[in-house]
Backbone as a ProteinNet text record, in pm:
[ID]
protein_1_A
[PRIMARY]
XXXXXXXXXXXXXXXXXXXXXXXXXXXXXXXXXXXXXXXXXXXXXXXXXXXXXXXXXXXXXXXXXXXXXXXXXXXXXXXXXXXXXXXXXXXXXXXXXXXXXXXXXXXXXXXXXXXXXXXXXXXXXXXXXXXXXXXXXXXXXXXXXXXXXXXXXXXXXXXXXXXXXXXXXXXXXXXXXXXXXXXXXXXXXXXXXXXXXXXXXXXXXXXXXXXXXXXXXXXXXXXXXXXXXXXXXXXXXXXXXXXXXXXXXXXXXXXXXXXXXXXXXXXXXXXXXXXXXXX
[TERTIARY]
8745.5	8852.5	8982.4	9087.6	9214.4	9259.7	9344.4	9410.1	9447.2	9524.2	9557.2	9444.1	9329.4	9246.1	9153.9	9135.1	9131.3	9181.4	9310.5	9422.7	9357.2	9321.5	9339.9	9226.5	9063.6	8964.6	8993.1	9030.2	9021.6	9113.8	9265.9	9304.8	9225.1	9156.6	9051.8	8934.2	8906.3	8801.3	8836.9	8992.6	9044.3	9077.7	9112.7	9148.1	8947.4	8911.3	8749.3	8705.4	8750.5	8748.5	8731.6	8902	9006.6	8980.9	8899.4	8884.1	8766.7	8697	8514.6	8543.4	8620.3	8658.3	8751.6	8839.1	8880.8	8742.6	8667.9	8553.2	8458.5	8482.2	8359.5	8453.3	8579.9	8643.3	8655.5	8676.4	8653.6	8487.6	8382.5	8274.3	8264.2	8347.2	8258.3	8421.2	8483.5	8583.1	8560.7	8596.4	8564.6	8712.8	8817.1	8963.7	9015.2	9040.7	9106.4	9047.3	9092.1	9079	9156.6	9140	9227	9185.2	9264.3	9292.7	9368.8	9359.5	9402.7	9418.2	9510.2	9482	9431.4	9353.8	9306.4	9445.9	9556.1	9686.4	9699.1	9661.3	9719.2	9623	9514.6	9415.9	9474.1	9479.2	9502.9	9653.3	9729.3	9841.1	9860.6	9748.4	9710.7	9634.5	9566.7	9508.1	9573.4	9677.7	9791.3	9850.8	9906.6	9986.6	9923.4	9799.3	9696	9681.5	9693.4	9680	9534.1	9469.9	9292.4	9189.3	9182	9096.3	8961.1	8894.3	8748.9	8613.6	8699.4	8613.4	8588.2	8695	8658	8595.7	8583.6	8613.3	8612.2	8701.2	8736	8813.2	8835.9	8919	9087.8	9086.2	9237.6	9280.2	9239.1	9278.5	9356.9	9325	9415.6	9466.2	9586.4	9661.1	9703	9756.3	9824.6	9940.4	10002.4	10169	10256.2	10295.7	10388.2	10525	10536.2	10608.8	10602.7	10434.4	10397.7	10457.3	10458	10515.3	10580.3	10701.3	10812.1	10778	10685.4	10682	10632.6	10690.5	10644.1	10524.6	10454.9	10313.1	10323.3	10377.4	10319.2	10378.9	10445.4	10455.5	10406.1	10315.3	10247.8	10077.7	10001.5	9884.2	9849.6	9698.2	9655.9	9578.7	9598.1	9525.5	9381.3	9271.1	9216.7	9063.7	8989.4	8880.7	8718.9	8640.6	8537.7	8421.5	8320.9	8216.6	8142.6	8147.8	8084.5	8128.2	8242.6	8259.3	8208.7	8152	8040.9	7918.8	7947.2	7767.3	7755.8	7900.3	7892.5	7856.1	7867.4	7843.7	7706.3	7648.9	7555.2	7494.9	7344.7	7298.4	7329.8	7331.3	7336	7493	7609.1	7727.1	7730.7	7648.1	7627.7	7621	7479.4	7466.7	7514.6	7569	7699.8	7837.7	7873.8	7951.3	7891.3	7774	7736	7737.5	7689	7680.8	7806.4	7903.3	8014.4	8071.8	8044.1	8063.3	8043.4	7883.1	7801.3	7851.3	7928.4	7946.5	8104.3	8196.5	8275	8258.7	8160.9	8085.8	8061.8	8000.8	7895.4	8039.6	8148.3	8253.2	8362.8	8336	8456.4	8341.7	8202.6	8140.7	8130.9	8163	8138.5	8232.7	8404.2	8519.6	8525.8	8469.2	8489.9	8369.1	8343.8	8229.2	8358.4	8433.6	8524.5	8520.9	8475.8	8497.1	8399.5	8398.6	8306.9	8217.4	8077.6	8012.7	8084.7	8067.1	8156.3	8282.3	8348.6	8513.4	8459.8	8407.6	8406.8	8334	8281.6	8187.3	8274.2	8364	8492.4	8600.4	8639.8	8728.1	8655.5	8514.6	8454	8486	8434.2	8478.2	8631.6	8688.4	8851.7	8899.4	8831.7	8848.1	8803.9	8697.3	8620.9	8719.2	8756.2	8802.3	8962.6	9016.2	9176.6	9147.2	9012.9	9036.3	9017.4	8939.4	8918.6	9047.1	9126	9245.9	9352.7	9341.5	9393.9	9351.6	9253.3	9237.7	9216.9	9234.9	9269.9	9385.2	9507.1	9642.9	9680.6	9595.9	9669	9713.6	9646	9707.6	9773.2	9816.7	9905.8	10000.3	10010.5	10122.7	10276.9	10357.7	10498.5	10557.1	10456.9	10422.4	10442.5	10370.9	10294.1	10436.4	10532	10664.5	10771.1	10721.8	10762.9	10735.2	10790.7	10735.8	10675.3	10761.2	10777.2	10788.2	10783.8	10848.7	10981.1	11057.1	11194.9	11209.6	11145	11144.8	11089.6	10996.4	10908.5	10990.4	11099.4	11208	11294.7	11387.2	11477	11427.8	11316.6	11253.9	11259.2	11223.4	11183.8	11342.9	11461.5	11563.5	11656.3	11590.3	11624.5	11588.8	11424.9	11412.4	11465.2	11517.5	11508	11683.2	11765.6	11898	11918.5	11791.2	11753.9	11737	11610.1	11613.3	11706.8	11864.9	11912.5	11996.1	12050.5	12150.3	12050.1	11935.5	11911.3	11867.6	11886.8	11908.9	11996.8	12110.9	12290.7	12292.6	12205.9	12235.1	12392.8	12438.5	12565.2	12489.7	12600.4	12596.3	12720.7	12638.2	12787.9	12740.6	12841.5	12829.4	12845.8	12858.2	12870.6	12772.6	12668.1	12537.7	12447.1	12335.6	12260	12115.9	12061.1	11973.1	12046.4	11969	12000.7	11999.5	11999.9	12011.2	11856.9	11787.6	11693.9	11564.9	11630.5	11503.9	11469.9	11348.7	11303.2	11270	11200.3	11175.8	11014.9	10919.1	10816.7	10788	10871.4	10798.2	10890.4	10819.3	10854.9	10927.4	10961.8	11056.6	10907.3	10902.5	10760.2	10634.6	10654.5	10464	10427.9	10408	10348.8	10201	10130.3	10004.4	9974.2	10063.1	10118	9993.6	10048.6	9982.2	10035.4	10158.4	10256.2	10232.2	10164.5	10150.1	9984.9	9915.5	9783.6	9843.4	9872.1	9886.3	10004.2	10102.6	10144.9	10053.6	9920.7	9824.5	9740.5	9684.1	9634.4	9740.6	9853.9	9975.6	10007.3	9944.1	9961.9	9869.2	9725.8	9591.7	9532.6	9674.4	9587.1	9743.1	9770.7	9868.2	9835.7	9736.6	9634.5	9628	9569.2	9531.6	9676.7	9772.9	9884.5	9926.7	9945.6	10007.1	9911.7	9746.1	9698.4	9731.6	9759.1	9787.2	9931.3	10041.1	10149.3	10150.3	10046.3	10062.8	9986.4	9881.5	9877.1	9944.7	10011.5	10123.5	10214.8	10285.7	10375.2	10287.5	10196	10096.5	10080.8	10077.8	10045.7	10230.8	10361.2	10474.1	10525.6	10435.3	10480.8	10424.4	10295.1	10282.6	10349.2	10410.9	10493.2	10613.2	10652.4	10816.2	10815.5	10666	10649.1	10655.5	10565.9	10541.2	10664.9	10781	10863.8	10976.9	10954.9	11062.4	11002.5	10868	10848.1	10868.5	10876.9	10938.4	11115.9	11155.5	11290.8	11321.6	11213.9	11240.5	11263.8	11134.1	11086.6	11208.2	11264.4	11360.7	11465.4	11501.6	11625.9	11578	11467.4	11428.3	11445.5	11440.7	11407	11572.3	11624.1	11834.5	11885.6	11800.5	11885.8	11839.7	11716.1	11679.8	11766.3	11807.9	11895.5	12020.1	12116.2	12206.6	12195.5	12151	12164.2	12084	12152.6	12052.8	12024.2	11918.5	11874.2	11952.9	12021.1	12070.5	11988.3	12003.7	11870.8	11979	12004.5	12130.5	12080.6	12050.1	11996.7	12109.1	12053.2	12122.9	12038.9	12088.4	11957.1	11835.1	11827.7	11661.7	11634.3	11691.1	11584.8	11662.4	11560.9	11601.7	11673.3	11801.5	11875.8	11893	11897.2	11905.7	11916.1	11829.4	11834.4	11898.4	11996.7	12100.9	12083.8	12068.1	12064.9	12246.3	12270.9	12434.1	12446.2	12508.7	12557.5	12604.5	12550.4	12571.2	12744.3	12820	12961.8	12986.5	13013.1	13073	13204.3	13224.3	13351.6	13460.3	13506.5	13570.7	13623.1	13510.3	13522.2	13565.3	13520.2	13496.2	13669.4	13737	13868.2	13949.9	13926.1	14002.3	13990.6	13848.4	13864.4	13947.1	13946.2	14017	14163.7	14184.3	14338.5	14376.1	14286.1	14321.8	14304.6	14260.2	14218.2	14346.6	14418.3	14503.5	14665.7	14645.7	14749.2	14736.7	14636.7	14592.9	14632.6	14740.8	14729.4	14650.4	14529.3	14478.4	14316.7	14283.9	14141.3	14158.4	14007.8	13937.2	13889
10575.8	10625.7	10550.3	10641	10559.4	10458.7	10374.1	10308.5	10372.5	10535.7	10595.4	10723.6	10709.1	10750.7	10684.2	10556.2	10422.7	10408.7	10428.3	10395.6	10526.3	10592.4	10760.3	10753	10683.5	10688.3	10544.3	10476.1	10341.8	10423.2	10460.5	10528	10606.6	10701.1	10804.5	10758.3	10620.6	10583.5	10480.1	10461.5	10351.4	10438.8	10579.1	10730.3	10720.5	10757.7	10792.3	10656.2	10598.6	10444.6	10474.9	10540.4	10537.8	10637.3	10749.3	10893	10860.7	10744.5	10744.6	10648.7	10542.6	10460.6	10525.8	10577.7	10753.5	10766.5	10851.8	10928.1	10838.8	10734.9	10631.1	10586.3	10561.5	10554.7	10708.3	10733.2	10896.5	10898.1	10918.7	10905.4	10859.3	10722.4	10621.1	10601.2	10629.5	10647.4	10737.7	10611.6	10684.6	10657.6	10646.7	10667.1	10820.3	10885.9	10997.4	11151.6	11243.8	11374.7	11459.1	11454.4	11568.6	11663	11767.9	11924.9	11992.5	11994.1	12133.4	12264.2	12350	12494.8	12588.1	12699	12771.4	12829.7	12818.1	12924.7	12781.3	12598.9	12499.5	12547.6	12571.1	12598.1	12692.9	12855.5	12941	12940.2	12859	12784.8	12707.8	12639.1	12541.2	12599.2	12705.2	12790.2	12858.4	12897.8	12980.7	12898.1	12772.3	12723.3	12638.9	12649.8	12589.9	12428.5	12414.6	12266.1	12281.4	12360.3	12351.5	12445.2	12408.9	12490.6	12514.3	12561.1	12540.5	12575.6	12561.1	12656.5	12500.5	12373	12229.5	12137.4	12040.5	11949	11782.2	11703	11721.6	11849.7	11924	12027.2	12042.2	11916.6	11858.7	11802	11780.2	11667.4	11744.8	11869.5	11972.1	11998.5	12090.7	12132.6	12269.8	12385.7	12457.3	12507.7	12408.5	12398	12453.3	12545.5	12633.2	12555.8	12421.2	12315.8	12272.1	12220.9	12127.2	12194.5	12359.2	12422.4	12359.4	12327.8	12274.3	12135.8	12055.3	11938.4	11943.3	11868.7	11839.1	11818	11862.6	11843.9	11672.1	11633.9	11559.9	11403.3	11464.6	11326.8	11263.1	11361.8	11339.7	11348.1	11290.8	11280.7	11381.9	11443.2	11561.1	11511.3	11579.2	11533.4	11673.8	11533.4	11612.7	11520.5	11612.2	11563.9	11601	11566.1	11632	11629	11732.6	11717.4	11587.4	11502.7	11359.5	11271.2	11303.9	11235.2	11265.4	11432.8	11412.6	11358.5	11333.4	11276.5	11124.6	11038.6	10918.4	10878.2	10986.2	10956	10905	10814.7	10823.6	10918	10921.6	11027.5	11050.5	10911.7	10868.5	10953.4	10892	10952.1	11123.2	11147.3	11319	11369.1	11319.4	11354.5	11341.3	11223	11141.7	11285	11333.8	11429.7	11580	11616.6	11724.8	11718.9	11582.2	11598.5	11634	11576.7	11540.8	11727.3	11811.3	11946.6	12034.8	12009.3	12058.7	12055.2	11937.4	11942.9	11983.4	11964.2	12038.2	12228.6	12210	12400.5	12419	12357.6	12385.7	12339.5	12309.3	12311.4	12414.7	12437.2	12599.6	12720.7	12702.7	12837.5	12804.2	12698.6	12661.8	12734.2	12677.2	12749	12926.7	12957.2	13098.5	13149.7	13286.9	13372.5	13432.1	13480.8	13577.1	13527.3	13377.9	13392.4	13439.1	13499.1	13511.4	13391.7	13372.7	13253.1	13167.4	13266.5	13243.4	13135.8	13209.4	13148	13067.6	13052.6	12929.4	12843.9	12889.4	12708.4	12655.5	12764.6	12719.4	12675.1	12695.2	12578.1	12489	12463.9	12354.5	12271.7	12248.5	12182.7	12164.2	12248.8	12248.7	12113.5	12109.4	11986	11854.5	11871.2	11754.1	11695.8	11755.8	11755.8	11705.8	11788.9	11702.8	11579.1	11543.7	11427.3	11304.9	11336	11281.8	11253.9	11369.2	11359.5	11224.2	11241.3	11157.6	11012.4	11001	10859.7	10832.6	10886.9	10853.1	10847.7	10858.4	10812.7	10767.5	10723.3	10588.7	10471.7	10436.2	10350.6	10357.3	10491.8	10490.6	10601.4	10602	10731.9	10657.2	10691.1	10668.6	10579.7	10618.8	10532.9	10356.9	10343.7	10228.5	10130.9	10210.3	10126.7	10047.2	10139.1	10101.3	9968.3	9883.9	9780.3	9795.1	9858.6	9906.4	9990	10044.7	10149.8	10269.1	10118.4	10150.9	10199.5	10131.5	10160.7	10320.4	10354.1	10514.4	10579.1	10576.9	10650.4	10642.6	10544.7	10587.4	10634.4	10638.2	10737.8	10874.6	10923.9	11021.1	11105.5	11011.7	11085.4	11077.4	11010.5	11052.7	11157.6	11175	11261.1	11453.9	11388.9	11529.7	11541.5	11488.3	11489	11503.1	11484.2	11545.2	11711.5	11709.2	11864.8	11967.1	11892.4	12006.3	11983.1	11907.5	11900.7	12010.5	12002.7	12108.2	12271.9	12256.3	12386.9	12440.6	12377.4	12448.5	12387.1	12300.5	12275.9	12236.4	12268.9	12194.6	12036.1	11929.1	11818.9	11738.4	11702.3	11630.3	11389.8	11387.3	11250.3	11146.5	11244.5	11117.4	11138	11277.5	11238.2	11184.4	11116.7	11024.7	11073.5	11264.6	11323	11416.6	11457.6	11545.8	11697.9	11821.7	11936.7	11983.7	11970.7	12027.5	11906	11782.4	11694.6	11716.5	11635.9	11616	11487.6	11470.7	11298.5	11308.3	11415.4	11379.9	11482.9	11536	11672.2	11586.7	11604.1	11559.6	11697.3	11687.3	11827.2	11878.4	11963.4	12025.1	12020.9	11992.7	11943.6	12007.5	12150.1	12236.6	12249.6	12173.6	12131.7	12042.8	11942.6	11848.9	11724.9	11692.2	11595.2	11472.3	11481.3	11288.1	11255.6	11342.7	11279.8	11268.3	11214	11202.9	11061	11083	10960.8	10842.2	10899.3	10806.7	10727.4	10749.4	10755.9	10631.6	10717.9	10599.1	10410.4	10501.5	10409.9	10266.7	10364.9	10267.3	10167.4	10204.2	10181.8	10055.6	10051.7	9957.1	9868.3	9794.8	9673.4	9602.3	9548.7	9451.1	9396.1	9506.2	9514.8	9489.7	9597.4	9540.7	9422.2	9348.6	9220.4	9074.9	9161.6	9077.8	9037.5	9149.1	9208.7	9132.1	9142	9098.8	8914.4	8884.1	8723.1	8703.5	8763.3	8699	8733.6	8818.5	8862.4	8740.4	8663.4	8612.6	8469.6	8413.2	8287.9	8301	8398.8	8387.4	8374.9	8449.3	8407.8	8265.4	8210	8060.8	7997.4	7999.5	7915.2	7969.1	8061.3	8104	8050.5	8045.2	7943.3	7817.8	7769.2	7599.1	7591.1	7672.1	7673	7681.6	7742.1	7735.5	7675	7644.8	7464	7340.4	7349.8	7230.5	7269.7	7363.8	7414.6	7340.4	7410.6	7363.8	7204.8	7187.2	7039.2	6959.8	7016.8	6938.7	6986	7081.2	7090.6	7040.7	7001.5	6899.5	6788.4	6742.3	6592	6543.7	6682	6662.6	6673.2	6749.2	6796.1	6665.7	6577.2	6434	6333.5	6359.2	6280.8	6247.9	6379.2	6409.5	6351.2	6371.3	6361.1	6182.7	6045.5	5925.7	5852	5748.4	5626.8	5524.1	5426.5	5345.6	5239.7	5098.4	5021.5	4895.1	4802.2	4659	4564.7	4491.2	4340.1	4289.8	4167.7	4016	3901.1	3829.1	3717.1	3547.9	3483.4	3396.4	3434.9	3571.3	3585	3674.5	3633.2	3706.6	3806	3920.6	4069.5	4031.9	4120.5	4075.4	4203	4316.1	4450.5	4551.9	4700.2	4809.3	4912.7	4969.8	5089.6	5216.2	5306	5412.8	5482.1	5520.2	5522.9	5678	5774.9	5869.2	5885.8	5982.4	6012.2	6061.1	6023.4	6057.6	6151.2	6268.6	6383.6	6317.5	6393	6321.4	6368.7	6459.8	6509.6	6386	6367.2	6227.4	6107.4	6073.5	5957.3	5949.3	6036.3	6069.6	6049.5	6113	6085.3	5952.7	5852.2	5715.1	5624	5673.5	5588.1	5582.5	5700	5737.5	5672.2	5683.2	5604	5416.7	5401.7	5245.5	5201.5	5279.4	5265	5248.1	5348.3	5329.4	5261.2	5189.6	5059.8	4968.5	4837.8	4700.2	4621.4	4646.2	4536.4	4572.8	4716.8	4803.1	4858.8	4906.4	5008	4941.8
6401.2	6488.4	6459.9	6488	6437	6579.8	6562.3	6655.9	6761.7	6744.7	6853.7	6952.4	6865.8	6922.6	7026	6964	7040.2	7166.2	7170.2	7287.5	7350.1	7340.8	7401	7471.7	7396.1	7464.9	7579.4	7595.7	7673.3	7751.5	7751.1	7870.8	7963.5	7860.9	7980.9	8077.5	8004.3	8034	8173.7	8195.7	8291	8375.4	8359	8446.6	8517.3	8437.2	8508.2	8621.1	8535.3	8682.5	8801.5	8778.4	8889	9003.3	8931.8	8988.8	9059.8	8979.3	9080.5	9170.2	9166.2	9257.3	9409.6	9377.1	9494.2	9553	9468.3	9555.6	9623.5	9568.1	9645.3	9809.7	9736	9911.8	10009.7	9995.1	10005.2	10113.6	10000.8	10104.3	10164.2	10172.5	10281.8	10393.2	10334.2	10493.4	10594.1	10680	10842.1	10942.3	10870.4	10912.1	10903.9	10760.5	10781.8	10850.5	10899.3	10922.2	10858.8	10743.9	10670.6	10705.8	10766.7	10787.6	10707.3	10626.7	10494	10524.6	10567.2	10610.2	10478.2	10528.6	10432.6	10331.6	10411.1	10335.7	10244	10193.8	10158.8	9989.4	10033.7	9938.2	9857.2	9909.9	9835.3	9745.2	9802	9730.9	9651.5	9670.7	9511.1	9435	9457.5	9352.6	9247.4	9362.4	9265.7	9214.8	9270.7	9109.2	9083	9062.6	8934.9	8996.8	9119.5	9109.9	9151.6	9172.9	9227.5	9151.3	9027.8	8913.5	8935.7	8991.2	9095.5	8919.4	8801.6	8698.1	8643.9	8661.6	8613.5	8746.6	8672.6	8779.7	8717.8	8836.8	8954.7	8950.7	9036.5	9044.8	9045.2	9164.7	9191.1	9107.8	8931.1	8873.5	8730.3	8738.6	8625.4	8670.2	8558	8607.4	8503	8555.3	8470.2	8520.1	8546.6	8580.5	8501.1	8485.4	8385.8	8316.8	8403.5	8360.3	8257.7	8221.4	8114.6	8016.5	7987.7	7866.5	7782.6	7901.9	7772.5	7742.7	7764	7730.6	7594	7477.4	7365	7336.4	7252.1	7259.8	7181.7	7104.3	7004.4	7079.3	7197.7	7276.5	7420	7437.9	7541.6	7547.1	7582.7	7616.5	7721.1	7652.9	7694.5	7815.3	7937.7	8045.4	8075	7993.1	8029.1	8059.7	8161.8	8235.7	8169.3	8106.7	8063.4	8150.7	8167.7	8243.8	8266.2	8152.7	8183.9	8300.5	8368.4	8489.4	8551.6	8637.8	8710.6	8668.2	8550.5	8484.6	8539.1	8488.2	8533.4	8645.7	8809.8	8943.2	8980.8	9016.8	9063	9195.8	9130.5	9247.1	9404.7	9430.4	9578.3	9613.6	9530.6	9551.5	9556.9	9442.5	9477.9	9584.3	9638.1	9762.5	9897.3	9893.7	9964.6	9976.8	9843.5	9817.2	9895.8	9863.4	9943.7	10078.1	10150.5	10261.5	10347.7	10248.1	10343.5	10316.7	10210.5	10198.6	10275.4	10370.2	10401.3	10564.8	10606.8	10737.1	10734.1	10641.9	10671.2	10672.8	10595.2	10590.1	10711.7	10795.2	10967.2	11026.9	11039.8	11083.5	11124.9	11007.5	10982.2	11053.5	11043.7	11069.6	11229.6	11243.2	11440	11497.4	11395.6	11435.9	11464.4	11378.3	11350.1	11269.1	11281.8	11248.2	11123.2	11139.6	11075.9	10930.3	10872.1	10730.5	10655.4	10515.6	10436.6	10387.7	10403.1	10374	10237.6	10123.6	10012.2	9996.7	10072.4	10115.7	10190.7	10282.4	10332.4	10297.7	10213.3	10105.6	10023.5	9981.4	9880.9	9975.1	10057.8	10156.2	10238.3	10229.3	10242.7	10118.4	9989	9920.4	9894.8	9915.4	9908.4	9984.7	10151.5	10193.4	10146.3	10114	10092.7	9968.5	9829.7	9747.7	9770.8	9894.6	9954	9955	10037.8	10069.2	10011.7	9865.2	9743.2	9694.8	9660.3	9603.1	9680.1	9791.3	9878.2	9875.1	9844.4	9828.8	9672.3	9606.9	9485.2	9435	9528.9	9477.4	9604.5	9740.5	9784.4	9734.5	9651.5	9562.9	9460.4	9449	9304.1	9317.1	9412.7	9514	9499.1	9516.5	9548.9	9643.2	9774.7	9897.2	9882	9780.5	9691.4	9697.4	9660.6	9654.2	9793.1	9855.1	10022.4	10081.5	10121.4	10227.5	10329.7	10393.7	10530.9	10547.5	10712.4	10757.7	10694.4	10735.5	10704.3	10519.2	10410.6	10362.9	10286	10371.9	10370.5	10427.7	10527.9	10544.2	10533	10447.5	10320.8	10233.8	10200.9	10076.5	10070.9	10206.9	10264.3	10245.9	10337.8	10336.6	10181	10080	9979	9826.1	9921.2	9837.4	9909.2	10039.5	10073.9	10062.5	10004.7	9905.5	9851.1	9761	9594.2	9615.7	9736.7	9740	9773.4	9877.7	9884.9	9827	9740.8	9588.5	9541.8	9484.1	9364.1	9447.3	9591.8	9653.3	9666.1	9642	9660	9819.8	9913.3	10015.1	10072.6	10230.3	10186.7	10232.3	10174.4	10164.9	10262.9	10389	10448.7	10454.9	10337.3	10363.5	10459.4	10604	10749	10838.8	10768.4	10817	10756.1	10882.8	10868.4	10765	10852.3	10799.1	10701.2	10638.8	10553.3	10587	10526.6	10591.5	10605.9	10542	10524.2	10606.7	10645.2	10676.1	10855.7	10852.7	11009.3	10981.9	11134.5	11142.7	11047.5	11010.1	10978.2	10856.7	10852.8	10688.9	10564.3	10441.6	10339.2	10229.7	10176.1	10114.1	9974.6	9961.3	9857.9	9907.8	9984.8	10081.4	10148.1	10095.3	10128.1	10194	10147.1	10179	10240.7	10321.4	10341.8	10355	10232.2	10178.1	10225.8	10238.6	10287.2	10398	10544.3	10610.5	10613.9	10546.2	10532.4	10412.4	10342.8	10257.7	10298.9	10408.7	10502.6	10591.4	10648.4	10735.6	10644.3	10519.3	10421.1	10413	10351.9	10336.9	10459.5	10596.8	10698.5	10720	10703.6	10699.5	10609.9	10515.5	10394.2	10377.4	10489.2	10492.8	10436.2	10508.9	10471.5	10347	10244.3	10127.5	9999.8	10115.9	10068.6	10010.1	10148.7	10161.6	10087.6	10044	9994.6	9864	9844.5	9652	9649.3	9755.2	9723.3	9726.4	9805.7	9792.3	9715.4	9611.8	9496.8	9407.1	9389.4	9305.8	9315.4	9408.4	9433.7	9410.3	9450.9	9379	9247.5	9164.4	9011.6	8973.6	8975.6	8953.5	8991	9105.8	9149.7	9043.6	9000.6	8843.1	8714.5	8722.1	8599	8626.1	8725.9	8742.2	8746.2	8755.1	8739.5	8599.2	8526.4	8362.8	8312.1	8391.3	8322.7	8340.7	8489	8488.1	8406.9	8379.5	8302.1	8197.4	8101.9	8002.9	7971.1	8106.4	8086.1	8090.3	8129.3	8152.4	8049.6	7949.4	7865.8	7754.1	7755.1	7649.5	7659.7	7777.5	7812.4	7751.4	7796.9	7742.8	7571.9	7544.8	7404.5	7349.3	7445.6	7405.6	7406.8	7481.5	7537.7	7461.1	7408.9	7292	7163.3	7146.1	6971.1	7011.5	7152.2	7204.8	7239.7	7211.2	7265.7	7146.2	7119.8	7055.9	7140.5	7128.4	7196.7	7125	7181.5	7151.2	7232.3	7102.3	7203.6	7186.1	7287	7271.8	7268.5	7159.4	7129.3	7173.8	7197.6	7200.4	7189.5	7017.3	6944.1	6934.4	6931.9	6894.7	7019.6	7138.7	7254.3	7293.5	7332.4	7361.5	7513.2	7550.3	7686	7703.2	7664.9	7702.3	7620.8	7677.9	7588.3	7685.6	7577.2	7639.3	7542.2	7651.7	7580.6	7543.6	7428.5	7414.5	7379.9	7415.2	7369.7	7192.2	7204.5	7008.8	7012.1	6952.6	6931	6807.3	6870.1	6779.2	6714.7	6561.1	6486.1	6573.4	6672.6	6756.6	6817.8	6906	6987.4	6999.7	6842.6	6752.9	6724.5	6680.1	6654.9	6788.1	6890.9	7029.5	7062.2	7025.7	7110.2	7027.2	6901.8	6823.7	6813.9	6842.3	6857.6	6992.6	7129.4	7232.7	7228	7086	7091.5	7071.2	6960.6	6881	7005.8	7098.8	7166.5	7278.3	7346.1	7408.6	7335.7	7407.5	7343.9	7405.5	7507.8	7588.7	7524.3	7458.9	7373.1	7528.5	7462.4	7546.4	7690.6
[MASK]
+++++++++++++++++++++++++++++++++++++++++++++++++++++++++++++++++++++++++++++++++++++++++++++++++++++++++++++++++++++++++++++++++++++++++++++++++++++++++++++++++++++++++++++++++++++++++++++++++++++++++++++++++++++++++++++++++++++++++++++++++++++++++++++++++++++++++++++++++++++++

């Protein structure tokens, strides 16, 4: 295999990680209630974000976008059946169960769906909520501190949206035209406030990640004040001679003396010269 085939299999293989590590939080959370409406589903069907013929399902795409993207500079995203192979059994079933009661859910709600359709927006959910915890951590969100920070985000991406809507634009308001205090602009399915929910949920985890983040840079700024240190020591080395005063034989003192540039050497002499008492 060449080098870049190399790179290509170790990427996919750090993606499959990532996707079984999702579903494992996924099963075993007992925080979210994702509610997905049936109209969120049939909307991601249509623009290809929920391919029910692969799987994961949520993880292709046939976005009419990618078109114009260059082929020969982008990496093909793609999922092969061996990721469900990699799951262990337990997780399978872990996965059905959790299918199975959102199925006895929807049929509690209502008689009116087709069994069909509603096994397929049974997994539809189960599958949101996979999706959902597989980019809590690698969501946009991710960048936020705070609060405050998730809503300057919020009101800037919804500035973006009505710049590229022809919105009008008045710069002495606070919201934008198109915002509220809680919808995100494209979120149709509304995915941001479920991954706001995650986002809130995992401070913790946050703030853990950020103080060792900030403990591993505290030994990189020591490594590298003693760095600096040591190169001064060594600047001040080249820069001084050691001088020893004898007097009959016995040592009476060592001075360290500055090295004199011919610059220098020229100025003291010229000032010796115009001193009658020296230096």
């Amino acid at each position: 295999m060449t080098e870049m085939q190399n790179l290509k299999v170790s990427d996919t293989g750090e993606v499959i990680q990532k996707l079984i590590q999702g579903l494992k939080e996924a099963l075993e959370c007992k925080l979210c209630q994702p509610s997905p409406t049936f109209a969120s589903m049939t909307g991601d069907i249509k623009r290809g974000h929920y391919i029910t013929s692969h799987y994961p399902p949520f993880f292709r795409t046939n976005d009419p976008n990618d078109k114009g993207i260059a082929i020969g500079e982008t990496t093909a995203r793609l999922f092969h059946s061996w990721y469900w192979d990699m799951i262990t059994h337990e997780m399978r079933e872990q996965y059905y169960q959790h299918v199975e009661q959102a199925l006895n859910r929807l049929l509690d709600e209502t008689k009116d769906f087709d069994p069909e359709v509603a096994l397929l927006f049974a997994h539809y959910q189960t599958d949101f909520h996979i999706r959902q915890h597989h980019f809590s951590g690698r969501g946009i969100l991710n960048f936020c501190r705070d609060a405050d920070d998730m809503q300057q985000l919020r009101h800037w991406q919804w500035r973006l949206h009505d710049i590229d809507h022809g919105k009008p634009i008045d710069q002495n308001n606070t919201w934008p035209y198109g915002c509220n205090h809680t919808a995100w602009p494209g979120d149709e399915n509304s995915e941001m406030p479920h991954a706001a929910l995650l986002w809130k949920a995992n401070v913790t985890v946050r703030q853990k990640h950020l103080n060792k983040i900030r403990a591993e840079w505290a030994i990189i700024m020591n490594e590298r004040r003693k760095y600096r240190e040591m190169v001064l020591r060594k600047q001040k080395a080249k820069d001084t001679i050691t001088v020893r005063l004898y007097c009959r034989g016995e040592l009476k003192d060592i001075r360290q003396m500055k090295r004199l540039t011919p610059v220098e050497v020229a100025y003291l002499a010229e000032k010796a010269l115009q001193s009658p008492v020296g230096i």
